[in-house]
């Protein structure tokens, strides 16, 4: 898989928050249960996103998490970048220590195209674009 489990959980949780967009915080317990994600793991992910400014975290009985800005302004790269680095995706698919245009492995050219497309998708796609279509 191209993205780590942490980045995938983060994307799922933020898409969930964007979809709900109720204007009030949602408790981590509710998100974890609805997404079937381990609560403690999700809590750490959401706190990291709050620290980075993607989410707002509120304490107390009416506390929880909500998007810090409109879903249309949150790029997937903003979320994934908190957990996965693009340098990690530069790792050679075939395990070569020094794989580059000047010293390519057998998969280098094809993998470079896929990697660049994934990076482009993450930069160009917002949370709003991941919203579920309205029932109808």
XYZ file of C-alpha atoms in Angstrom:
136
model
C 0.000 0.000 0.000
C 1.303 3.446 -0.842
C -0.014 5.208 2.294
C 0.618 4.081 5.852
C -2.229 2.760 7.999
C -1.970 5.944 10.068
C -2.404 8.195 7.018
C -5.357 6.095 5.812
C -7.062 6.328 9.228
C -6.442 10.086 9.238
C -8.019 10.480 5.797
C -11.012 8.362 6.786
C -11.560 10.346 9.990
C -11.290 13.714 8.277
C -13.559 12.642 5.423
C -16.028 11.546 8.119
C -15.812 14.957 9.797
C -16.187 16.739 6.456
C -19.198 14.586 5.642
C -20.877 15.306 8.981
C -19.907 18.983 9.096
C -22.402 19.647 11.891
C -20.621 22.758 13.136
C -19.894 21.209 16.507
C -17.126 18.906 17.696
C -17.431 15.145 17.343
C -16.046 12.932 20.088
C -13.255 10.534 19.212
C -15.311 7.623 20.607
C -18.072 8.291 18.078
C -15.659 8.569 15.156
C -13.760 5.428 16.186
C -16.947 3.411 16.557
C -18.497 4.612 13.304
C -15.291 3.942 11.348
C -14.360 0.758 13.245
C -10.921 2.164 14.070
C -9.045 1.592 17.361
C -10.002 4.490 19.646
C -6.593 5.137 21.245
C -4.789 4.994 17.905
C -7.334 7.366 16.352
C -7.074 9.725 19.325
C -3.317 10.085 18.769
C -3.870 10.717 15.059
C -6.523 13.364 15.684
C -4.424 15.123 18.330
C -1.487 15.268 15.886
C -3.790 16.825 13.276
C -5.062 19.324 15.852
C -1.488 20.240 16.760
C -0.722 20.832 13.068
C -3.788 23.070 12.650
C -5.876 20.798 10.419
C -8.335 20.100 13.249
C -9.587 21.956 16.296
C -9.773 20.007 19.530
C -12.126 20.970 22.350
C -12.125 19.487 25.828
C -15.021 18.820 28.122
C -18.383 17.096 27.935
C -19.280 18.883 24.685
C -15.751 18.549 23.336
C -14.302 16.616 20.470
C -12.786 17.375 17.092
C -13.834 19.415 14.094
C -12.166 20.747 10.985
C -10.147 23.920 11.564
C -11.135 25.279 8.128
C -13.677 24.413 5.446
C -13.281 21.007 3.801
C -12.756 22.791 0.471
C -9.526 24.242 1.864
C -8.031 21.040 3.288
C -5.929 19.185 0.744
C -5.293 15.481 1.233
C -1.574 16.292 1.188
C -2.148 18.435 4.326
C -3.424 15.344 6.097
C -1.123 12.668 4.697
C 1.930 14.892 5.078
C 1.562 14.786 8.845
C 2.222 11.024 8.845
C 3.904 10.038 5.589
C 6.720 11.842 3.865
C 7.156 11.910 0.142
C 10.801 10.939 0.712
C 9.538 7.583 1.994
C 7.778 7.064 -1.311
C 11.130 7.571 -3.049
C 12.209 4.187 -1.772
C 13.076 1.795 -4.553
C 10.277 -0.607 -5.354
C 12.882 -3.311 -6.010
C 14.885 -2.543 -2.853
C 17.916 -0.977 -4.516
C 19.823 1.303 -2.174
C 20.576 3.891 -4.860
C 17.704 3.979 -7.315
C 17.407 7.157 -9.371
C 17.109 8.334 -12.958
C 20.896 7.964 -13.311
C 20.909 4.455 -11.764
C 17.389 3.035 -12.266
C 16.084 -0.358 -11.241
C 13.895 -2.377 -13.610
C 10.702 -0.812 -12.176
C 11.977 2.770 -11.826
C 10.314 4.459 -14.808
C 6.880 2.914 -14.248
C 6.991 3.411 -10.481
C 8.045 7.057 -10.902
C 4.902 7.702 -12.971
C 2.664 6.100 -10.328
C 4.381 7.919 -7.453
C 4.112 11.278 -9.218
C 0.431 10.698 -9.954
C -0.284 9.833 -6.302
C 1.542 12.974 -5.156
C -0.442 15.045 -7.662
C -3.727 13.499 -6.497
C -2.940 14.275 -2.844
C -2.012 17.893 -3.687
C -5.028 18.498 -5.948
C -7.805 16.756 -3.998
C -9.633 18.306 -1.040
C -11.647 16.750 1.757
C -14.770 18.255 0.206
C -14.216 16.065 -2.849
C -14.334 12.962 -0.624
C -17.767 13.739 0.773
C -20.383 11.068 0.297
C -23.007 11.938 -2.299
C -26.326 12.944 -0.723
C -28.934 10.214 -0.502
C -31.475 10.503 -3.179
